[in-house]
Short mmCIF file of C-alpha atoms in Angstrom, two decimals:
data_model
loop_
_atom_site.label_atom_id
_atom_site.label_comp_id
_atom_site.label_asym_id
_atom_site.label_seq_id
_atom_site.Cartn_x
_atom_site.Cartn_y
_atom_site.Cartn_z
CA UNK A 1 5.53 12.82 35.90
CA UNK A 2 2.10 12.68 34.25
CA UNK A 3 -0.55 10.90 36.28
CA UNK A 4 -2.86 8.45 34.50
CA UNK A 5 -6.36 9.81 33.89
CA UNK A 6 -8.89 9.57 36.67
CA UNK A 7 -12.67 9.50 36.64
CA UNK A 8 -13.80 12.77 38.09
CA UNK A 9 -17.19 14.52 38.41
CA UNK A 10 -17.38 17.85 36.63
CA UNK A 11 -19.88 20.42 37.81
CA UNK A 12 -20.53 24.02 36.79
CA UNK A 13 -21.24 27.03 38.94
CA UNK A 14 -24.26 29.24 38.07
CA UNK A 15 -23.85 31.85 35.41
CA UNK A 16 -23.77 34.79 37.85
CA UNK A 17 -20.40 34.70 39.58
CA UNK A 18 -17.46 37.06 39.94
CA UNK A 19 -15.04 34.19 40.21
CA UNK A 20 -14.71 33.43 36.60
CA UNK A 21 -11.14 32.32 36.60
CA UNK A 22 -11.41 30.11 39.65
CA UNK A 23 -11.30 26.31 39.43
CA UNK A 24 -12.46 24.45 42.58
CA UNK A 25 -10.90 21.05 43.14
CA UNK A 26 -12.04 18.51 45.75
CA UNK A 27 -9.60 18.52 48.67
CA UNK A 28 -8.18 14.97 48.34
CA UNK A 29 -7.61 15.52 44.64
CA UNK A 30 -6.04 18.86 45.34
CA UNK A 31 -3.61 17.19 47.74
CA UNK A 32 -2.90 14.17 45.44
CA UNK A 33 -1.89 16.56 42.65
CA UNK A 34 0.26 18.52 45.00
CA UNK A 35 -1.39 21.82 44.16
CA UNK A 36 -0.98 25.14 45.94
CA UNK A 37 -3.81 27.47 46.96
CA UNK A 38 -4.34 30.06 44.25
CA UNK A 39 -1.84 28.40 41.87
CA UNK A 40 -2.32 29.28 38.18
CA UNK A 41 -2.99 26.22 35.94
CA UNK A 42 -4.25 25.72 32.40
CA UNK A 43 -7.53 23.81 31.93
CA UNK A 44 -7.84 22.11 28.55
CA UNK A 45 -10.53 20.23 26.55
CA UNK A 46 -10.07 19.30 22.97
CA UNK A 47 -8.16 22.16 21.24
CA UNK A 48 -9.20 24.92 23.68
CA UNK A 49 -7.68 25.97 26.91
CA UNK A 50 -8.41 28.48 29.75
CA UNK A 51 -6.06 29.88 32.42
CA UNK A 52 -7.47 29.33 35.94
CA UNK A 53 -6.51 29.75 39.55
CA UNK A 54 -7.14 26.64 41.69
CA UNK A 55 -8.73 26.37 45.13
CA UNK A 56 -9.60 23.25 47.24
CA UNK A 57 -13.20 22.62 48.33
CA UNK A 58 -14.77 19.82 50.42
CA UNK A 59 -16.72 17.10 48.58
CA UNK A 60 -17.61 13.45 49.16
CA UNK A 61 -16.31 12.37 45.78
CA UNK A 62 -13.53 13.50 43.36
CA UNK A 63 -14.96 16.63 41.69
CA UNK A 64 -13.83 19.72 39.91
CA UNK A 65 -16.14 22.74 39.70
CA UNK A 66 -15.89 25.17 36.77
CA UNK A 67 -17.28 28.64 36.37
CA UNK A 68 -20.00 29.08 33.85
CA UNK A 69 -17.73 31.23 31.63
CA UNK A 70 -14.95 28.60 31.66
CA UNK A 71 -17.43 25.88 30.75
CA UNK A 72 -18.73 28.01 27.84
CA UNK A 73 -15.23 28.68 26.51
CA UNK A 74 -14.38 24.96 26.51
CA UNK A 75 -17.79 24.04 25.09
CA UNK A 76 -18.30 21.16 27.52
CA UNK A 77 -21.60 19.30 27.59
CA UNK A 78 -23.34 18.48 30.82
CA UNK A 79 -21.63 15.34 32.29
CA UNK A 80 -24.03 13.33 34.38
CA UNK A 81 -21.29 10.76 35.40
CA UNK A 82 -17.59 11.00 36.11
CA UNK A 83 -15.31 11.73 33.12
CA UNK A 84 -11.68 11.08 32.53
CA UNK A 85 -9.38 13.91 33.62
CA UNK A 86 -5.58 14.00 33.55
CA UNK A 87 -3.25 16.22 35.59
CA UNK A 88 0.07 16.99 33.83
CA UNK A 89 2.52 18.01 36.50
CA UNK A 90 5.28 19.14 34.16
CA UNK A 91 3.28 21.89 32.44
CA UNK A 92 0.82 22.41 35.28
CA UNK A 93 -2.25 21.66 33.25
CA UNK A 94 -5.48 19.65 33.67
CA UNK A 95 -6.88 17.95 30.58
CA UNK A 96 -10.58 16.90 30.40
CA UNK A 97 -11.02 13.97 28.08
CA UNK A 98 -10.10 12.34 25.73
CA UNK A 99 -13.13 12.95 23.43
CA UNK A 100 -13.70 10.38 20.77
CA UNK A 101 -15.99 10.73 17.67
CA UNK A 102 -17.22 8.88 14.57
CA UNK A 103 -17.02 10.94 11.41
CA UNK A 104 -20.35 10.57 9.60
CA UNK A 105 -22.26 11.86 6.62
CA UNK A 106 -25.75 10.73 7.76
CA UNK A 107 -28.52 12.80 9.22
CA UNK A 108 -30.74 11.37 11.94
CA UNK A 109 -33.88 9.66 10.67
CA UNK A 110 -37.37 10.91 11.55
CA UNK A 111 -37.25 8.77 14.73
CA UNK A 112 -34.04 10.53 15.80
CA UNK A 113 -31.83 7.41 15.28
CA UNK A 114 -29.11 6.63 12.80
CA UNK A 115 -30.84 3.56 11.34
CA UNK A 116 -28.81 0.39 11.01
CA UNK A 117 -25.82 2.12 12.60
CA UNK A 118 -27.76 3.16 15.73
CA UNK A 119 -27.05 -0.01 17.70
CA UNK A 120 -23.35 0.23 17.01
CA UNK A 121 -23.16 3.97 17.94
CA UNK A 122 -25.05 3.28 21.13
CA UNK A 123 -22.59 0.54 22.06
CA UNK A 124 -19.64 2.86 21.33
CA UNK A 125 -21.20 5.51 23.50
CA UNK A 126 -21.99 3.04 26.38
CA UNK A 127 -18.48 1.47 26.30
CA UNK A 128 -16.76 4.83 26.26
CA UNK A 129 -19.07 6.00 29.06
CA UNK A 130 -18.11 2.94 31.10
CA UNK A 131 -14.44 3.80 30.60
CA UNK A 132 -14.92 7.47 31.48
CA UNK A 133 -14.54 8.76 27.86
CA UNK A 134 -16.87 10.86 25.79
CA UNK A 135 -18.19 9.58 22.41
CA UNK A 136 -20.28 11.57 19.92
CA UNK A 137 -20.98 11.88 16.16
CA UNK A 138 -19.56 14.62 13.94
CA UNK A 139 -20.12 15.57 10.27
CA UNK A 140 -17.54 17.19 7.99
CA UNK A 141 -17.15 20.85 8.90
CA UNK A 142 -14.63 23.62 9.52
CA UNK A 143 -12.50 23.31 12.67
CA UNK A 144 -11.25 26.92 12.65
CA UNK A 145 -13.26 28.02 15.63
CA UNK A 146 -11.68 25.19 17.82
CA UNK A 147 -15.08 23.51 18.38
CA UNK A 148 -17.47 21.28 16.39
CA UNK A 149 -21.21 20.91 16.02
CA UNK A 150 -21.87 17.33 16.94
CA UNK A 151 -24.52 14.86 17.95
CA UNK A 152 -24.26 14.17 21.67
CA UNK A 153 -25.91 11.10 23.21
CA UNK A 154 -28.51 12.27 25.77
CA UNK A 155 -31.27 10.62 27.72
CA UNK A 156 -33.78 11.71 24.99
CA UNK A 157 -31.69 10.64 22.00
CA UNK A 158 -28.96 12.55 20.09
CA UNK A 159 -28.75 16.21 20.79
CA UNK A 160 -27.08 18.73 18.50
CA UNK A 161 -24.48 20.61 20.61
CA UNK A 162 -21.36 22.72 20.28
CA UNK A 163 -18.62 20.43 21.55
CA UNK A 164 -14.81 20.23 21.91
CA UNK A 165 -12.92 19.05 18.82
CA UNK A 166 -12.45 15.30 19.33
CA UNK A 167 -9.01 13.93 20.16
CA UNK A 168 -9.46 11.01 17.74
CA UNK A 169 -11.75 10.47 14.70
CA UNK A 170 -13.01 7.09 13.49
CA UNK A 171 -14.11 7.49 9.90
CA UNK A 172 -17.57 5.91 9.26
CA UNK A 173 -18.56 8.03 6.21
CA UNK A 174 -20.59 5.85 3.93
CA UNK A 175 -20.16 7.84 0.72
CA UNK A 176 -17.20 7.29 -1.63
CA UNK A 177 -18.18 10.46 -3.46
CA UNK A 178 -17.97 12.43 -0.17
CA UNK A 179 -14.51 11.01 0.50
CA UNK A 180 -13.34 12.14 -2.94
CA UNK A 181 -14.69 15.69 -2.52
CA UNK A 182 -12.56 18.87 -1.95
CA UNK A 183 -14.61 19.36 1.32
CA UNK A 184 -13.30 16.06 2.73
CA UNK A 185 -9.71 16.97 1.65
CA UNK A 186 -10.02 20.42 3.42
CA UNK A 187 -11.32 18.62 6.54
CA UNK A 188 -8.48 16.11 6.62
CA UNK A 189 -5.92 18.91 6.16
CA UNK A 190 -7.45 20.81 9.11
CA UNK A 191 -7.19 17.63 11.23
CA UNK A 192 -3.45 17.42 10.28
CA UNK A 193 -2.93 21.06 11.24
CA UNK A 194 -4.31 20.27 14.71
CA UNK A 195 -2.35 17.01 14.82
CA UNK A 196 -5.57 15.06 15.33
CA UNK A 197 -5.45 11.45 14.17
CA UNK A 198 -8.17 9.81 12.07
CA UNK A 199 -8.17 6.20 11.14
CA UNK A 200 -9.75 4.31 8.28
CA UNK A 201 -9.43 7.41 6.19
CA UNK A 202 -11.05 6.23 2.98
CA UNK A 203 -12.86 3.42 1.20
CA UNK A 204 -10.53 1.02 -0.56
CA UNK A 205 -10.56 0.27 -4.27
CA UNK A 206 -10.36 -3.39 -5.13
CA UNK A 207 -7.81 -2.89 -7.86
CA UNK A 208 -5.60 -0.55 -5.76
CA UNK A 209 -5.64 -3.10 -2.89
CA UNK A 210 -4.65 -5.89 -5.35
CA UNK A 211 -1.77 -3.87 -6.65
CA UNK A 212 -0.52 -3.07 -3.13
CA UNK A 213 -0.76 -6.71 -2.02
CA UNK A 214 1.26 -7.79 -5.06
CA UNK A 215 4.20 -6.03 -3.45
CA UNK A 216 4.41 -8.78 -0.84
CA UNK A 217 6.02 -11.93 -2.25
CA UNK A 218 4.49 -14.20 0.38
CA UNK A 219 0.97 -13.20 -0.80
CA UNK A 220 1.44 -13.86 -4.55
CA UNK A 221 0.09 -17.41 -4.38
CA UNK A 222 -3.05 -16.19 -2.56
CA UNK A 223 -4.03 -13.48 -4.99
CA UNK A 224 -6.39 -14.33 -7.88
CA UNK A 225 -5.27 -13.05 -11.29
CA UNK A 226 -6.86 -9.60 -11.54
CA UNK A 227 -6.90 -6.82 -14.18
CA UNK A 228 -8.92 -3.64 -14.77
CA UNK A 229 -11.71 -4.07 -17.31
CA UNK A 230 -10.53 -1.50 -19.90
CA UNK A 231 -8.47 -2.33 -22.92
CA UNK A 232 -9.98 -4.87 -25.36
CA UNK A 233 -6.72 -6.68 -26.15
CA UNK A 234 -5.88 -7.22 -22.48
CA UNK A 235 -9.49 -8.40 -21.93
CA UNK A 236 -9.24 -10.92 -24.80
CA UNK A 237 -5.93 -12.25 -23.41
CA UNK A 238 -7.54 -12.69 -20.00
CA UNK A 239 -10.36 -14.66 -21.61
CA UNK A 240 -7.85 -17.02 -23.21
CA UNK A 241 -6.30 -17.79 -19.78
CA UNK A 242 -9.37 -18.27 -17.64
CA UNK A 243 -12.65 -20.18 -18.25
CA UNK A 244 -14.45 -18.70 -15.18
CA UNK A 245 -14.12 -14.97 -14.52
CA UNK A 246 -15.81 -12.54 -12.10
CA UNK A 247 -16.55 -8.98 -13.06
CA UNK A 248 -16.76 -6.69 -9.99
CA UNK A 249 -17.07 -2.95 -9.44
CA UNK A 250 -13.74 -1.77 -8.17
CA UNK A 251 -15.48 0.37 -5.58
CA UNK A 252 -18.51 -1.86 -4.88
CA UNK A 253 -19.78 -3.48 -1.73
CA UNK A 254 -22.27 -6.04 -0.35
CA UNK A 255 -21.85 -8.31 -3.44
CA UNK A 256 -23.88 -5.93 -5.70
CA UNK A 257 -23.43 -5.59 -9.49
CA UNK A 258 -21.14 -8.67 -9.79
CA UNK A 259 -21.17 -10.88 -12.89
CA UNK A 260 -19.84 -14.43 -13.30
CA UNK A 261 -18.59 -15.22 -16.83
CA UNK A 262 -18.40 -18.90 -17.60
CA UNK A 263 -17.07 -20.38 -20.93
CA UNK A 264 -19.38 -23.12 -22.19
CA UNK A 265 -18.80 -24.75 -25.65
CA UNK A 266 -16.95 -21.67 -26.99
CA UNK A 267 -19.62 -19.27 -25.76
CA UNK A 268 -19.82 -17.13 -22.64
CA UNK A 269 -22.57 -17.35 -20.04
CA UNK A 270 -23.17 -14.19 -18.06
CA UNK A 271 -24.80 -14.39 -14.61
CA UNK A 272 -25.43 -11.40 -12.33
CA UNK A 273 -25.77 -11.36 -8.50
CA UNK A 274 -29.37 -11.42 -7.44
CA UNK A 275 -30.48 -12.39 -10.88
CA UNK A 276 -29.58 -16.09 -11.08
CA UNK A 277 -32.33 -16.84 -13.66
CA UNK A 278 -31.32 -13.82 -15.69
CA UNK A 279 -28.65 -15.46 -17.81
CA UNK A 280 -27.23 -14.06 -21.03
CA UNK A 281 -25.18 -15.80 -23.66
CA UNK A 282 -22.44 -14.07 -25.69
CA UNK A 283 -21.32 -16.18 -28.59
CA UNK A 284 -18.15 -14.20 -29.39
CA UNK A 285 -15.54 -12.39 -27.32
CA UNK A 286 -16.38 -9.18 -29.10
CA UNK A 287 -20.06 -9.41 -28.12
CA UNK A 288 -19.06 -10.30 -24.57
CA UNK A 289 -16.84 -7.16 -24.39
CA UNK A 290 -19.64 -4.93 -25.72
CA UNK A 291 -22.21 -6.37 -23.39
CA UNK A 292 -19.93 -5.86 -20.38
CA UNK A 293 -19.01 -2.30 -21.43
CA UNK A 294 -22.72 -1.50 -21.51
CA UNK A 295 -23.24 -3.13 -18.07
CA UNK A 296 -20.37 -1.19 -16.47
CA UNK A 297 -21.69 2.24 -17.58
CA UNK A 298 -18.24 3.84 -17.64
CA UNK A 299 -17.57 2.91 -13.95
CA UNK A 300 -14.36 1.19 -12.87
CA UNK A 301 -14.67 -2.62 -12.87
CA UNK A 302 -12.11 -5.39 -12.32
CA UNK A 303 -11.86 -8.84 -13.85
CA UNK A 304 -10.82 -11.59 -11.44
CA UNK A 305 -9.99 -15.22 -12.15
CA UNK A 306 -12.83 -17.43 -10.89
CA UNK A 307 -11.88 -19.84 -8.14
CA UNK A 308 -13.45 -23.24 -7.61
CA UNK A 309 -14.63 -22.30 -4.11
CA UNK A 310 -15.18 -24.87 -1.41
CA UNK A 311 -18.86 -25.59 -1.16
CA UNK A 312 -21.19 -27.24 1.34
CA UNK A 313 -24.61 -28.44 0.13
CA UNK A 314 -24.05 -26.51 -3.16
CA UNK A 315 -23.51 -23.35 -1.17
CA UNK A 316 -20.33 -21.31 -1.71
CA UNK A 317 -18.37 -20.53 1.45
CA UNK A 318 -15.97 -17.77 2.31
CA UNK A 319 -14.74 -16.20 5.53
CA UNK A 320 -14.97 -12.64 6.80
CA UNK A 321 -12.17 -11.97 9.27
CA UNK A 322 -12.37 -8.75 11.34
CA UNK A 323 -9.01 -7.38 12.49
CA UNK A 324 -8.04 -4.41 14.74
CA UNK A 325 -4.70 -2.91 15.69
CA UNK A 326 -3.78 -3.30 19.36
CA UNK A 327 -1.83 -1.09 21.76
CA UNK A 328 1.48 -2.23 20.15
CA UNK A 329 0.11 -1.39 16.65
CA UNK A 330 -0.04 -5.05 15.77
CA UNK A 331 -2.93 -6.64 13.91
CA UNK A 332 -5.12 -9.00 16.02
CA UNK A 333 -8.14 -11.04 14.92
CA UNK A 334 -11.30 -9.90 16.64
CA UNK A 335 -13.77 -12.25 15.01
CA UNK A 336 -13.97 -14.79 12.11
CA UNK A 337 -17.25 -15.92 10.54
CA UNK A 338 -17.98 -18.30 7.71
CA UNK A 339 -20.42 -16.86 5.15
CA UNK A 340 -22.47 -19.56 3.47
CA UNK A 341 -24.13 -18.46 0.26
CA UNK A 342 -27.67 -18.92 -0.87
CA UNK A 343 -27.93 -22.14 -2.96
CA UNK A 344 -27.05 -21.39 -6.52
CA UNK A 345 -25.95 -17.81 -5.88
CA UNK A 346 -22.64 -16.74 -7.44
CA UNK A 347 -21.45 -14.96 -4.18
CA UNK A 348 -21.75 -15.67 -0.47
CA UNK A 349 -22.45 -12.11 0.75
CA UNK A 350 -25.00 -11.78 3.47
CA UNK A 351 -26.64 -8.97 1.57
CA UNK A 352 -27.22 -11.49 -1.22
CA UNK A 353 -29.08 -14.02 0.91
CA UNK A 354 -26.11 -15.76 2.58
CA UNK A 355 -26.06 -16.96 6.18
CA UNK A 356 -23.32 -16.85 8.83
CA UNK A 357 -21.66 -19.16 11.31
CA UNK A 358 -18.76 -18.82 13.67
CA UNK A 359 -15.71 -19.59 11.44
CA UNK A 360 -13.94 -21.93 13.85
CA UNK A 361 -17.12 -23.84 14.61
CA UNK A 362 -17.90 -24.22 10.82
CA UNK A 363 -14.38 -25.66 10.14
CA UNK A 364 -14.83 -28.14 13.04
CA UNK A 365 -18.17 -29.25 11.59
CA UNK A 366 -16.78 -29.87 8.14
CA UNK A 367 -13.23 -31.13 8.79
CA UNK A 368 -11.61 -33.45 11.32
CA UNK A 369 -10.18 -31.61 14.34
CA UNK A 370 -6.57 -31.54 13.17
CA UNK A 371 -7.41 -30.32 9.67
CA UNK A 372 -9.87 -27.77 11.04
CA UNK A 373 -7.22 -26.39 13.41
CA UNK A 374 -4.63 -26.21 10.59
CA UNK A 375 -7.01 -24.40 8.23
CA UNK A 376 -8.03 -21.97 11.00
CA UNK A 377 -4.41 -21.04 11.63
CA UNK A 378 -3.70 -20.72 7.95
CA UNK A 379 -6.55 -18.27 7.43
CA UNK A 380 -5.67 -16.24 10.51
CA UNK A 381 -2.03 -15.92 9.43
CA UNK A 382 -3.05 -14.91 5.89
CA UNK A 383 -5.49 -12.22 7.25
CA UNK A 384 -2.85 -10.74 9.51
CA UNK A 385 -0.24 -10.76 6.70
CA UNK A 386 -2.74 -9.06 4.28
CA UNK A 387 -3.59 -6.38 6.90
CA UNK A 388 0.11 -5.72 7.67
CA UNK A 389 0.97 -5.49 3.97
CA UNK A 390 -1.85 -3.06 3.19
CA UNK A 391 -0.93 -0.90 6.11
CA UNK A 392 2.74 -0.85 5.24
CA UNK A 393 2.04 0.22 1.66
CA UNK A 394 -0.89 2.62 2.09
CA UNK A 395 -0.79 6.32 3.15
CA UNK A 396 -3.85 6.07 5.38
CA UNK A 397 -3.92 4.92 8.96
CA UNK A 398 -6.05 1.82 9.49
CA UNK A 399 -7.26 0.52 12.81
CA UNK A 400 -9.92 -1.84 11.52
CA UNK A 401 -10.13 -4.06 8.45
CA UNK A 402 -12.56 -6.66 7.26
CA UNK A 403 -10.78 -9.27 5.13
CA UNK A 404 -12.62 -11.79 3.03
CA UNK A 405 -10.77 -15.04 2.40
CA UNK A 406 -11.90 -18.22 0.67
CA UNK A 407 -10.76 -21.82 0.41
CA UNK A 408 -10.80 -23.60 -2.93
CA UNK A 409 -11.75 -27.22 -3.44
CA UNK A 410 -8.14 -28.15 -2.51
CA UNK A 411 -8.41 -25.99 0.68
CA UNK A 412 -5.88 -23.50 -0.65
CA UNK A 413 -6.68 -20.03 0.76
CA UNK A 414 -7.35 -17.00 -1.52
CA UNK A 415 -7.69 -13.23 -0.71
CA UNK A 416 -11.06 -12.12 -2.08
CA UNK A 417 -11.45 -8.57 -0.75
CA UNK A 418 -10.31 -6.08 1.89
CA UNK A 419 -12.85 -3.72 3.33
CA UNK A 420 -12.00 -0.56 5.39
CA UNK A 421 -15.68 0.02 6.40
CA UNK A 422 -16.77 -3.40 7.64
CA UNK A 423 -20.50 -3.78 8.23
CA UNK A 424 -21.79 -3.12 11.70
CA UNK A 425 -25.21 -4.73 11.12
CA UNK A 426 -24.29 -8.00 12.77
CA UNK A 427 -24.79 -7.97 16.55
CA UNK A 428 -23.41 -11.46 17.25
CA UNK A 429 -23.42 -13.44 20.48
CA UNK A 430 -21.98 -11.23 23.22
CA UNK A 431 -23.25 -10.18 26.62
CA UNK A 432 -22.81 -6.46 26.54
CA UNK A 433 -20.45 -5.10 23.93
CA UNK A 434 -19.39 -6.66 20.64
CA UNK A 435 -15.65 -7.26 20.55
CA UNK A 436 -15.11 -4.76 17.74
CA UNK A 437 -16.52 -1.96 19.90
CA UNK A 438 -13.91 -2.62 22.61
CA UNK A 439 -11.11 -2.93 20.07
CA UNK A 440 -12.01 0.34 18.32
CA UNK A 441 -12.19 2.22 21.58
CA UNK A 442 -8.92 0.77 22.78
CA UNK A 443 -7.24 1.81 19.52
CA UNK A 444 -8.62 5.32 19.82
CA UNK A 445 -7.10 5.48 23.33
CA UNK A 446 -3.79 4.16 21.91
CA UNK A 447 -3.72 6.88 19.24
CA UNK A 448 -4.48 9.53 21.85
CA UNK A 449 -1.73 8.40 24.17
CA UNK A 450 0.67 8.19 21.24
CA UNK A 451 -0.33 11.78 20.31
CA UNK A 452 -0.04 13.07 23.93
CA UNK A 453 2.67 11.03 25.60
#
């Protein structure tokens, strides 16, 4: 029977020792694991292992003491506090870890931090530390040596160290181009060869998500009519069916480079996010098509039916619902916020001047208690159904999704967007750790346990 991990101090003997293969284990721990003096065991960390002979030694706290050589082979950092260790009775092995990491493509700034992500990474490190797990940052690289070069959180900032290959990766790469590169494909294939899980594998394309969600009958009434902006005839047909249309980059984020097209007296008004006063008029469908082709610069864009969004004080409102998978691999809502757009802006994104309120509180402010409760439950159910449908029909593993929903003037809910790399800028009202940090770490632990039952 495998024992649950325990928090144990790990120390290292000086470099000069003849007892390279000995592993010293505190007496009470030695007895609890039912070990025999001089018994051969396997000591593991990440993808590396070392054969050792165990001996008990007296200590006031649960401790294992490694030789310098053993520590070097396993590439362990210096642990100042107890770390999780598991004894596996069946195969007579001791496993140090798990080790968790965020996969990144950033380099530290001049001040040694990771900019707007620093606060989030520090919280991840601190929460993992509290639980007895290790958390660090890793860039794309070869895993063939069985170790990685990573950024380890130390007292004086992030240190570059050789470390064990993490047991679970959380993908926080911020570059779509990087994720589409052969280097990324090679890295993900190496992960598979080591049977190491990584979740939130790639950015999502708006059009691909729309096509996947169309597979679920229950969601059809919540999906705005959407096409790729490409063929002229299909575009003209779309114009005939809708008087308000949004043009969005299929791989865009933060509400950038979005246009609203509004038909007025047989002409089309074009408004761009962040440029409310910069309005263009196209007096024919042909001229509109040519103007948008020029605007798109050969990048993939979608056309989406405009929805008469619910507004408050002439501010458009939508809802960002953050979801995570739990230990049973079921989607749970971690947070829900109402995003209230800048007056007159065509979107409600925070990056475009919007403000934020707790979603439930906002609904209670605007609707009577019964209606607020009904709408809250409706939005929560739709977000969970959306997350489940995407996960069921997509090859990648997702542990976290940010889903944008909106109510129209009749309070019917619509699916606006699904984001696999939700922003971590917002710190929120929480005492120590934001809820998403706890949820992400718990999902990493779930994946590790699933991988090593």
